[in-house]
Short mmCIF file of C-alpha atoms in Angstrom, two decimals:
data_model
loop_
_atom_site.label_atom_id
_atom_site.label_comp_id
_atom_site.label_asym_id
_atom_site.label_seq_id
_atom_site.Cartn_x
_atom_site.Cartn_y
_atom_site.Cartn_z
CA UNK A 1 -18.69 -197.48 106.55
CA UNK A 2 -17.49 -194.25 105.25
CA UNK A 3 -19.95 -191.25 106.28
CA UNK A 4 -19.51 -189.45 103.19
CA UNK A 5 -17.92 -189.01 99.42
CA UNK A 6 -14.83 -187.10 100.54
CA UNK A 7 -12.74 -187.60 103.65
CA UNK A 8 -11.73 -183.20 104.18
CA UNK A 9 -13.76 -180.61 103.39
CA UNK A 10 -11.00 -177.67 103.84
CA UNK A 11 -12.30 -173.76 103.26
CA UNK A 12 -10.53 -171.57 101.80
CA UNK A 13 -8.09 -171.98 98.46
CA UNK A 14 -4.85 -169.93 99.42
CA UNK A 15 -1.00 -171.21 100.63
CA UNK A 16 -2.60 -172.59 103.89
CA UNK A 17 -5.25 -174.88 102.06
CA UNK A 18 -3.46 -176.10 99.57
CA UNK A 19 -0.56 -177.18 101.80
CA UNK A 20 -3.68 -178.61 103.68
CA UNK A 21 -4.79 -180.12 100.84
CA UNK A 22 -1.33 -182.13 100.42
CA UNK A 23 -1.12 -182.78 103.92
CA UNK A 24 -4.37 -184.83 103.51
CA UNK A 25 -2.66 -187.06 100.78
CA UNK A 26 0.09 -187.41 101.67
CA UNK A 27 -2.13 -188.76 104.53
CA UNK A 28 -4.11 -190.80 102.29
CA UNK A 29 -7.26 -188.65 102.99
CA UNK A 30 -9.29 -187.74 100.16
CA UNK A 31 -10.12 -183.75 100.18
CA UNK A 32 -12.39 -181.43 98.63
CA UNK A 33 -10.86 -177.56 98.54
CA UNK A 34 -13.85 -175.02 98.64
CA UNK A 35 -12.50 -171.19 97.33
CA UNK A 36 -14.67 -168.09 97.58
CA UNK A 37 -12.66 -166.58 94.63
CA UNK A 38 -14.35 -167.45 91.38
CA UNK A 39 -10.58 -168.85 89.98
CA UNK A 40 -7.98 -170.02 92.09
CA UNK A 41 -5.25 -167.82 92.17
CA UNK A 42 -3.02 -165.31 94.82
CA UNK A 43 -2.99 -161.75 95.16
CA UNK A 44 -0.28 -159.98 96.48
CA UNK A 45 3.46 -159.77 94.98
CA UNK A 46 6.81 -161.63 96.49
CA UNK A 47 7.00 -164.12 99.79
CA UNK A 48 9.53 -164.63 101.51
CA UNK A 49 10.00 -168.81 102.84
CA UNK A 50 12.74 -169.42 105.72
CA UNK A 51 14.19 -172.81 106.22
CA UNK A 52 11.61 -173.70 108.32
CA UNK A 53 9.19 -173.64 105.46
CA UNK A 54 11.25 -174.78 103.07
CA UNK A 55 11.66 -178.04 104.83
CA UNK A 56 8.08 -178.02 104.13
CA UNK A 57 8.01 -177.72 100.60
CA UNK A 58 10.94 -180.12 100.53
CA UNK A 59 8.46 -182.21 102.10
CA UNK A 60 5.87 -182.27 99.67
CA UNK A 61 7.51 -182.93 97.55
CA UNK A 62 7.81 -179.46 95.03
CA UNK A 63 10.95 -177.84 96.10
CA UNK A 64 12.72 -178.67 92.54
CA UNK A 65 9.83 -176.55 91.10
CA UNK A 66 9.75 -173.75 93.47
CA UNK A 67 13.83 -173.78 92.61
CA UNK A 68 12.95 -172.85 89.04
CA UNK A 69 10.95 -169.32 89.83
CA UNK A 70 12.34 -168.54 93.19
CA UNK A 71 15.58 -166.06 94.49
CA UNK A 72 18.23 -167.52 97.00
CA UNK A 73 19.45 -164.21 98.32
CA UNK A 74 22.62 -163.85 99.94
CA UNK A 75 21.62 -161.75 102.71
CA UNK A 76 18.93 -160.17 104.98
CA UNK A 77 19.79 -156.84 105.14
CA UNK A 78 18.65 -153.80 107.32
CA UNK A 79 19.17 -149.85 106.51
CA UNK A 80 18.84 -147.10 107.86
CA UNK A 81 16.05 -145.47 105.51
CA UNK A 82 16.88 -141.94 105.89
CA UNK A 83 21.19 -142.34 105.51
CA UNK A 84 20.94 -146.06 103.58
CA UNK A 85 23.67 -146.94 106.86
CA UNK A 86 23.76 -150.88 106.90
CA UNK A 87 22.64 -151.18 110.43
CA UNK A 88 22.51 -155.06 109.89
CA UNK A 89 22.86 -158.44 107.96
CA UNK A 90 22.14 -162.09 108.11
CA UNK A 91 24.33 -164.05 106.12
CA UNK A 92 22.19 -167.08 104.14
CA UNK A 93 24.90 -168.81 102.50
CA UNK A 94 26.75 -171.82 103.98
CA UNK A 95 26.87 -171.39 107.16
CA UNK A 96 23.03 -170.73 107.60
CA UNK A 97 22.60 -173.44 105.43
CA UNK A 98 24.15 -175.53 107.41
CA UNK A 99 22.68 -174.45 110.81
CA UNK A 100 18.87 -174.96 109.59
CA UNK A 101 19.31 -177.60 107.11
CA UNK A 102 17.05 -175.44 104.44
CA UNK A 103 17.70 -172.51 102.02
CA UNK A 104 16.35 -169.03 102.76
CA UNK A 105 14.20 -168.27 99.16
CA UNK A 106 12.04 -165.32 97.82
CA UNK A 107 9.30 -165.70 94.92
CA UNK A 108 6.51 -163.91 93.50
CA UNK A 109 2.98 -165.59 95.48
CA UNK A 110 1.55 -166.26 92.46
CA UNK A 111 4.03 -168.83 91.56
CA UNK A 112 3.89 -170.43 94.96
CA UNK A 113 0.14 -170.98 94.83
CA UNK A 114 0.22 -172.43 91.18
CA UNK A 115 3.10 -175.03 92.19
CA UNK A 116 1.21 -176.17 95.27
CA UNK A 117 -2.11 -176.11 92.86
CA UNK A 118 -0.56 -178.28 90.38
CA UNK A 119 0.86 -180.49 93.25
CA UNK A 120 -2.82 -181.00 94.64
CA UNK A 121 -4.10 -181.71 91.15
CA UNK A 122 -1.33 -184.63 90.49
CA UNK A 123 -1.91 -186.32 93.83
CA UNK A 124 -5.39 -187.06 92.19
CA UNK A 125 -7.10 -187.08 95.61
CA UNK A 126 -8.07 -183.63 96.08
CA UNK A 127 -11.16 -181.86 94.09
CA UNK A 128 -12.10 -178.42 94.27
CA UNK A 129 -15.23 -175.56 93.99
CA UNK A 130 -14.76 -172.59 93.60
CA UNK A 131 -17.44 -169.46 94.27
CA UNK A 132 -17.88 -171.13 97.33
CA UNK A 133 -18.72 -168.50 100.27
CA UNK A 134 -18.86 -170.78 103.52
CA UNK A 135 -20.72 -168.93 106.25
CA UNK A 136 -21.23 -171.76 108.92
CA UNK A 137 -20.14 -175.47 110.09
CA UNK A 138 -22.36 -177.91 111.63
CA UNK A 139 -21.10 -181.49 113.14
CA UNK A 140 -23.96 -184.37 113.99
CA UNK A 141 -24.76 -187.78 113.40
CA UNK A 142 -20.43 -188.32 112.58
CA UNK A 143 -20.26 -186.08 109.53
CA UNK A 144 -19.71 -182.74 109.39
CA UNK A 145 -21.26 -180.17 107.15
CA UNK A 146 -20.81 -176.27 105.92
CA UNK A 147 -22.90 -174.27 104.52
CA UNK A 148 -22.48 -171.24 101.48
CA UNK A 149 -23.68 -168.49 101.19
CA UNK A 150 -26.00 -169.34 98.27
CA UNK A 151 -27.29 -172.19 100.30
CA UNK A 152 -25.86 -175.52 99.19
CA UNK A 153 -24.15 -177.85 101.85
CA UNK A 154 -20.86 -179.88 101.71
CA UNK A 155 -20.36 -182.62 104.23
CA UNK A 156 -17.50 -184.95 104.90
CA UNK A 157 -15.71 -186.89 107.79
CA UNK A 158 -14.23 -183.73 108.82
CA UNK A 159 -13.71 -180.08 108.41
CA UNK A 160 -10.12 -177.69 108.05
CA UNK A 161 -11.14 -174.07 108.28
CA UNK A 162 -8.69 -172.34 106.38
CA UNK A 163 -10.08 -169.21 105.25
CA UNK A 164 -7.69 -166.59 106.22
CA UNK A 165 -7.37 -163.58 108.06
CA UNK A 166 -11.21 -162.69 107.74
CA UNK A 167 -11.80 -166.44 108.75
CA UNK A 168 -16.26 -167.41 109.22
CA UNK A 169 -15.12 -170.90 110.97
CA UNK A 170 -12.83 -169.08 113.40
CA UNK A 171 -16.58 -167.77 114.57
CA UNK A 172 -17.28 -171.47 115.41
CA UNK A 173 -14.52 -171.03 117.99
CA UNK A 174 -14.46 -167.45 119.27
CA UNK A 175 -16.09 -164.90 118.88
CA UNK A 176 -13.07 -162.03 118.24
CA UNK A 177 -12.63 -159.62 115.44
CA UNK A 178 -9.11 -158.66 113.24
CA UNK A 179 -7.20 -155.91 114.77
CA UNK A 180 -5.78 -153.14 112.87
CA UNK A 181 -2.45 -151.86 113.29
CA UNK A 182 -3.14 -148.55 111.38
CA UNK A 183 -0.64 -149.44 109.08
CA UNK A 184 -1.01 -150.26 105.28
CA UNK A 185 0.57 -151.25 102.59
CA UNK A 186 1.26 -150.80 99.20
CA UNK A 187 3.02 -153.82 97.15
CA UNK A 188 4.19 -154.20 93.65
CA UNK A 189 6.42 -155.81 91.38
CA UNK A 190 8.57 -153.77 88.14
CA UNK A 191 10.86 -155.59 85.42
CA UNK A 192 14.40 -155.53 86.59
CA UNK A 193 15.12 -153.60 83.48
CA UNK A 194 13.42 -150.69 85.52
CA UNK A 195 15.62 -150.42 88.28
CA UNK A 196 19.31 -149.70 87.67
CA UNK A 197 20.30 -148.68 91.26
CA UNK A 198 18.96 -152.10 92.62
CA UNK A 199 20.78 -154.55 95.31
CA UNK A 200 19.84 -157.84 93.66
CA UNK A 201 21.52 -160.32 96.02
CA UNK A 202 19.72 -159.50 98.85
CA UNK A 203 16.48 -158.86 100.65
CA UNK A 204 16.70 -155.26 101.81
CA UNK A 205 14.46 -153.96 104.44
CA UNK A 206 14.74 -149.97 104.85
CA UNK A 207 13.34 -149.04 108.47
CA UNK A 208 12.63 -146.11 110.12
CA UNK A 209 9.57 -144.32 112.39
CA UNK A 210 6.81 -145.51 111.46
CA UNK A 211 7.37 -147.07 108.06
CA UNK A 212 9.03 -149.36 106.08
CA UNK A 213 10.49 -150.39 102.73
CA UNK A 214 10.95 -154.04 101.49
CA UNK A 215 12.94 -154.77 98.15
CA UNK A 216 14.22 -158.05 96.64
CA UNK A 217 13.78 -160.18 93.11
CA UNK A 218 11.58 -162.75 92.31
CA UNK A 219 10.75 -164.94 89.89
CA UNK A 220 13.92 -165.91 88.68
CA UNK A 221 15.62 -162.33 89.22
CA UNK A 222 13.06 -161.20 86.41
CA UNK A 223 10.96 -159.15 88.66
CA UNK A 224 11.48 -156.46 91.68
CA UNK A 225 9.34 -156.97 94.06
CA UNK A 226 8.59 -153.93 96.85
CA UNK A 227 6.86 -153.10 99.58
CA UNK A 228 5.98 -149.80 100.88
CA UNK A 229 4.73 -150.24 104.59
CA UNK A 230 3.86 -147.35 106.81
CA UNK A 231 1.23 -145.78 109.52
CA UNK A 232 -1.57 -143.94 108.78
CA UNK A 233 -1.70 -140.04 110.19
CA UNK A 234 -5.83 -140.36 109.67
CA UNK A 235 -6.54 -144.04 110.96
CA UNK A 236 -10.84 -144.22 110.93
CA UNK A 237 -12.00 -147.43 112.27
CA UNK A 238 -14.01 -149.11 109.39
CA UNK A 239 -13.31 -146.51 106.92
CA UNK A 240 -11.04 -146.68 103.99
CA UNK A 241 -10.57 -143.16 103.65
CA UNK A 242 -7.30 -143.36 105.84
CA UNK A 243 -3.31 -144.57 104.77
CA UNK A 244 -3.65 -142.82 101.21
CA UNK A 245 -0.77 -142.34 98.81
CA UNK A 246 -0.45 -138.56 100.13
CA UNK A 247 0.25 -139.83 103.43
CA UNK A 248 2.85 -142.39 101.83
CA UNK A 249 4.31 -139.46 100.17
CA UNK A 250 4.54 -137.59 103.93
CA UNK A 251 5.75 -140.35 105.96
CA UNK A 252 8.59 -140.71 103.69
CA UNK A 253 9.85 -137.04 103.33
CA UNK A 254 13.18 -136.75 103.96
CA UNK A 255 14.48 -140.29 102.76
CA UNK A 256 17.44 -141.37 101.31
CA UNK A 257 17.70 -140.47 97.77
CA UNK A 258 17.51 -144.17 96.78
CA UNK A 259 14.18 -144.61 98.78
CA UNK A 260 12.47 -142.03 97.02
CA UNK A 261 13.39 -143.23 93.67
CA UNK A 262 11.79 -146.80 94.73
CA UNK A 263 8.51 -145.02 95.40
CA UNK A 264 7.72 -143.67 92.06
CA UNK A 265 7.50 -147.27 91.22
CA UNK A 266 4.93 -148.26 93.04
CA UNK A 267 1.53 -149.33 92.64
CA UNK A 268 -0.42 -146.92 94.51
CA UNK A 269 -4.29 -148.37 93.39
CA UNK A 270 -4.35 -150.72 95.74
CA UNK A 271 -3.96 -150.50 99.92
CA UNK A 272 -3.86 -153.27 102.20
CA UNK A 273 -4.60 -152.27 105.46
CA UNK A 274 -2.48 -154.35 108.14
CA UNK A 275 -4.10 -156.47 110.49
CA UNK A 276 -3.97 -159.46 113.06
CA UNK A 277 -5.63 -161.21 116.15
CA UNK A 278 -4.59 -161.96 118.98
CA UNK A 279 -3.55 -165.88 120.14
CA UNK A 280 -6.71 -168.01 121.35
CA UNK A 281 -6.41 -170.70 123.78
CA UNK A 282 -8.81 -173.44 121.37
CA UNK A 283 -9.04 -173.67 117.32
CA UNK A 284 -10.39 -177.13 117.31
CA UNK A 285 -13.80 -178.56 118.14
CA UNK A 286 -14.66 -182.51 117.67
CA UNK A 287 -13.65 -182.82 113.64
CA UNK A 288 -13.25 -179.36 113.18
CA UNK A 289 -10.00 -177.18 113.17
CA UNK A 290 -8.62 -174.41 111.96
CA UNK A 291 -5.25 -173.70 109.88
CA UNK A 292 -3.09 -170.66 108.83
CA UNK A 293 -4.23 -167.25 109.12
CA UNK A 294 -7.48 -168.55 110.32
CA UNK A 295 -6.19 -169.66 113.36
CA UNK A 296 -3.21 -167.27 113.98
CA UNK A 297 -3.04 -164.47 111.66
CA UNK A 298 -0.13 -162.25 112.31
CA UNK A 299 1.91 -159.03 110.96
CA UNK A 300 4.04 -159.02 108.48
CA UNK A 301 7.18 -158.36 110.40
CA UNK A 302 9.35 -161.50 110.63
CA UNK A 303 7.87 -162.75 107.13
CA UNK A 304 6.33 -165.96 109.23
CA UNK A 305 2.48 -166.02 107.95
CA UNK A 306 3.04 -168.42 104.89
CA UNK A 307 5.83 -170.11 106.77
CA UNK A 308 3.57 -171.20 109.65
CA UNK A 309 0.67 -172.15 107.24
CA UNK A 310 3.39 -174.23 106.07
CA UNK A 311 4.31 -175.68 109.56
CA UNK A 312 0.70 -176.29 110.60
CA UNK A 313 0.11 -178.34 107.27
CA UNK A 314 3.36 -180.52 107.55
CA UNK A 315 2.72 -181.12 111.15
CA UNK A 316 -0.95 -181.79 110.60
CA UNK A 317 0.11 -184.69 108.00
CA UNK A 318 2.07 -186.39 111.28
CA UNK A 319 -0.78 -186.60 112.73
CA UNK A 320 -3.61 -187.40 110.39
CA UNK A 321 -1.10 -190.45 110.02
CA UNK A 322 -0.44 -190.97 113.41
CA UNK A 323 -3.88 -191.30 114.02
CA UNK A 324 -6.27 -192.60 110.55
CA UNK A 325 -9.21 -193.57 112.30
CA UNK A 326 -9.62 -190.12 114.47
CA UNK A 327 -9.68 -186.97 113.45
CA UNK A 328 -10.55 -185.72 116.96
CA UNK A 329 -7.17 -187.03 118.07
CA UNK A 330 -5.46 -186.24 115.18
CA UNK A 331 -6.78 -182.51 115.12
CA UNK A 332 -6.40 -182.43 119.12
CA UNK A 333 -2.90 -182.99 118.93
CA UNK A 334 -2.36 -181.04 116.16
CA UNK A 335 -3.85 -178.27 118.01
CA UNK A 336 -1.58 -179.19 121.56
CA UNK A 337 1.98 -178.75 119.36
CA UNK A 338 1.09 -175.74 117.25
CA UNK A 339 -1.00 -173.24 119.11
CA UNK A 340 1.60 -172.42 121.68
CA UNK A 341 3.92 -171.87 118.65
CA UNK A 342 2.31 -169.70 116.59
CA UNK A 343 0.86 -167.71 119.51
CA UNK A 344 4.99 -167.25 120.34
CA UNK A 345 5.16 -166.04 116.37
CA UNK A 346 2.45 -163.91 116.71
CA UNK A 347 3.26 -161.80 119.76
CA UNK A 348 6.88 -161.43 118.66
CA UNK A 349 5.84 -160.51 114.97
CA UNK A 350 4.02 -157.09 116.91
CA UNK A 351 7.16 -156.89 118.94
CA UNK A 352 9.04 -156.99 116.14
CA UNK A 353 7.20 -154.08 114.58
CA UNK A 354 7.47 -151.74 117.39
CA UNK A 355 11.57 -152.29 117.70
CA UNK A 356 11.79 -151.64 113.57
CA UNK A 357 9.01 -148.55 113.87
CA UNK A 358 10.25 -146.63 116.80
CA UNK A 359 10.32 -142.89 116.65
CA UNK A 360 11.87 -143.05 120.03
CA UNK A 361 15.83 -141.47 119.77
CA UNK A 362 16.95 -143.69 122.82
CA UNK A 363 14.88 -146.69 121.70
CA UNK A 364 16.31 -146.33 118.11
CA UNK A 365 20.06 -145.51 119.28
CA UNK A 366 19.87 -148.77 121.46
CA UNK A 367 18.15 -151.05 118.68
CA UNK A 368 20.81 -149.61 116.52
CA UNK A 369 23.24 -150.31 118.85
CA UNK A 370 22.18 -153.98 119.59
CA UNK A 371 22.36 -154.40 115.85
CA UNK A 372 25.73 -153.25 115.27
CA UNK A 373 27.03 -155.56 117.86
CA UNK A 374 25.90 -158.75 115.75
CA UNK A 375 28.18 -159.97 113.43
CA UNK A 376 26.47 -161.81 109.94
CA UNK A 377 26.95 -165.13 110.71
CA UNK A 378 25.32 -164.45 114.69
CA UNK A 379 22.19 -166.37 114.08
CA UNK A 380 20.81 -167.20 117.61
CA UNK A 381 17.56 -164.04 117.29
CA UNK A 382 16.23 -166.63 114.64
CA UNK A 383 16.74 -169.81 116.02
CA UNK A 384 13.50 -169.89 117.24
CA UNK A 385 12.23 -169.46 114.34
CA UNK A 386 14.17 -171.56 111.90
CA UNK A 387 15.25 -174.18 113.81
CA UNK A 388 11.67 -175.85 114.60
CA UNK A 389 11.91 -179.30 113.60
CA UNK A 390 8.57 -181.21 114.59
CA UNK A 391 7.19 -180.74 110.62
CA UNK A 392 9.42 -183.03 109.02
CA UNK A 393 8.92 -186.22 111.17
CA UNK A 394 6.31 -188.17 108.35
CA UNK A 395 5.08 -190.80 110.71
CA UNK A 396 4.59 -193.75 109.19
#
């Protein structure tokens, strides 16, 4: 006898509950979506999805409409942002293609989120609420319930808690809080009409102490995405009167001529400070777990938080089929495959950031050194990123 009207309850709207949300029927589980946001809908400009999350989508099923808005660049490519020196490049044609099975794409968030929307919606098993602020989660008596902020309670078989970075489940778990990086940063996305100096084949990253620049098209070569990324001189611990525009313009004095020009475009309203957590050893309780950012957020560096969303969701399906009649197995095992491998993402993501952000001149002549040495087509750094293959399995 079924405990309640829908199998999942899953918080939180985004990339990771969506993907959730189609893990669940492709599952056969019924789910209802609850979103804080009054509309669904993402924030943010371009995403980057490696093979390993395109196998994903490929899975579910919506690849041939992410192929109509996305970008298959032709390279990964890092400079030098002060000389625009190629320091290095990762070839995504055939040969990566071949390697890891799955393209290498780019596309604006917003389109990702409405094609994995309008996937939920046709599966005809998922509902949704939105203006839904979940505070807590309770399980007794074999159903599980959360409560809102404005008091109402939703209760189903079981619970998926993923409501991001800022995550109230995770507080079901562990008690931690996000950790800043005292870096920020400022996104936006210009017609291609705008830019005439532009490298349109590839996604360029410009690095150098302290700061970054990201650049590559989106929606169908239409839009310019960038990202501005650097460290604050004035980081206040809850304060947002630190990373301003005027430190923007400081950090990046002195950069090449092309760098500068990409600043005047953009958007400087809107800051996002940077943050993550570190690894726990549990995110699942009984018929509760957690997903995506709530469970493992992580900097920005190797472009993995979407892509392990992804992961967690397609691996999740496995075992919500592997086991139908126990979602503390299912989420238990689900838990034992993907903790240790986010955690892995997670630490190297901050690694990641110190080797592109060093100020050090022995540190930076050896990184630049190292990447020299590799030749395009040298793809063994990302292997262990791109080559995971435990989210395509689909038990029957």
């Amino acid at each position: 006898m079924k405990s309640s009207q829908t199998d999942l309850i899953i918080v939180g709207g985004g990339i990771g509950g969506l993907s959730a949300a189609l893990a669940a029927a492709e599952a056969g589980k019924t789910s209802l979506v609850l979103e804080r946001a009054p509309q669904f809908g993402e924030v943010g400009a371009g995403i980057q999805l490696a093979p390993n999350a395109t196998a994903v989508l490929k899975r579910f099923g919506v690849m041939e409409e992410i192929s109509k808005v996305a970008v298959f660049p032709k390279r990964l490519v890092l400079k030098d942002v002060y000389t625009a020196k190629e320091l290095s490049a990762m070839d995504l044609g055939e040969a990566f293609k071949a390697r890891y099975k799955h393209p290498y794409l780019v596309l604006h968030r917003s389109d990702l989120h409405r094609i994995l929307l309008e996937a939920c919606k046709k599966t005809g098993m998922v509902r949704f609420k939105n203006n839904q602020t979940i505070e807590t989660v309770k399980q007794e008596h074999d159903v599980v319930s959360v409560y809102s902020q404005s008091g109402e309670m939703f209760t189903a078989d079981a619970v998926i808690g993923a409501d991001g970075l800022w995550s109230k489940l995770r507080k079901y778990f562990v008690d931690d809080e996000p950790i800043c990086s005292e870096y920020v940063a400022y996104r936006g996305t210009i017609p291609i009409s705008e830019i005439s100096n532009a490298n349109l084949d590839d996604v360029v990253m410009w690095i150098g102490p302290y700061l970054h620049l990201v650049q590559y098209p989106v929606r169908r070569g239409e839009l310019y995405n960038q990202v501005v990324v650097f460290k604050s001189y004035n980081y206040k611990a809850n304060s947002d009167d630190w990373g301003t525009p005027e430190e923007m313009d400081r950090r990046f004095k002195g950069c090449h001529p092309d760098v500068k020009n990409a600043l005047t475009f953009i958007q400087r309203q809107i800051r996002w400070p940077m943050y993550d957590r570190l690894p726990i050893n549990n995110w699942t309780k009984g018929k509760v777990t957690l997903l995506g950012d709530a469970a493992h957020p992580m900097l920005q560096y190797l472009a993995q938080g979407g892509c392990q969303a992804l992961e967690d969701a397609s691996y999740l399906a496995d075992m919500l089929k592997k086991y139908p009649d126990s979602y503390e197995q299912a989420f238990a095992d689900f838990q034992k495959e993907r903790l240790p491998r986010t955690a892995k993402v997670q630490t190297s993501a901050r690694t990641w950031g110190e080797i592109l952000h060093t100020e050090d001149p022995v540190a930076t002549l050896l990184r630049n050194t190292i990447f020299e040495q590799r030749t395009p087509q040298d793809y063994e750094v990302a292997d262990f990123l791109y080559s995971y293959d435990k989210t395509t399995k689909q038990i029957n």
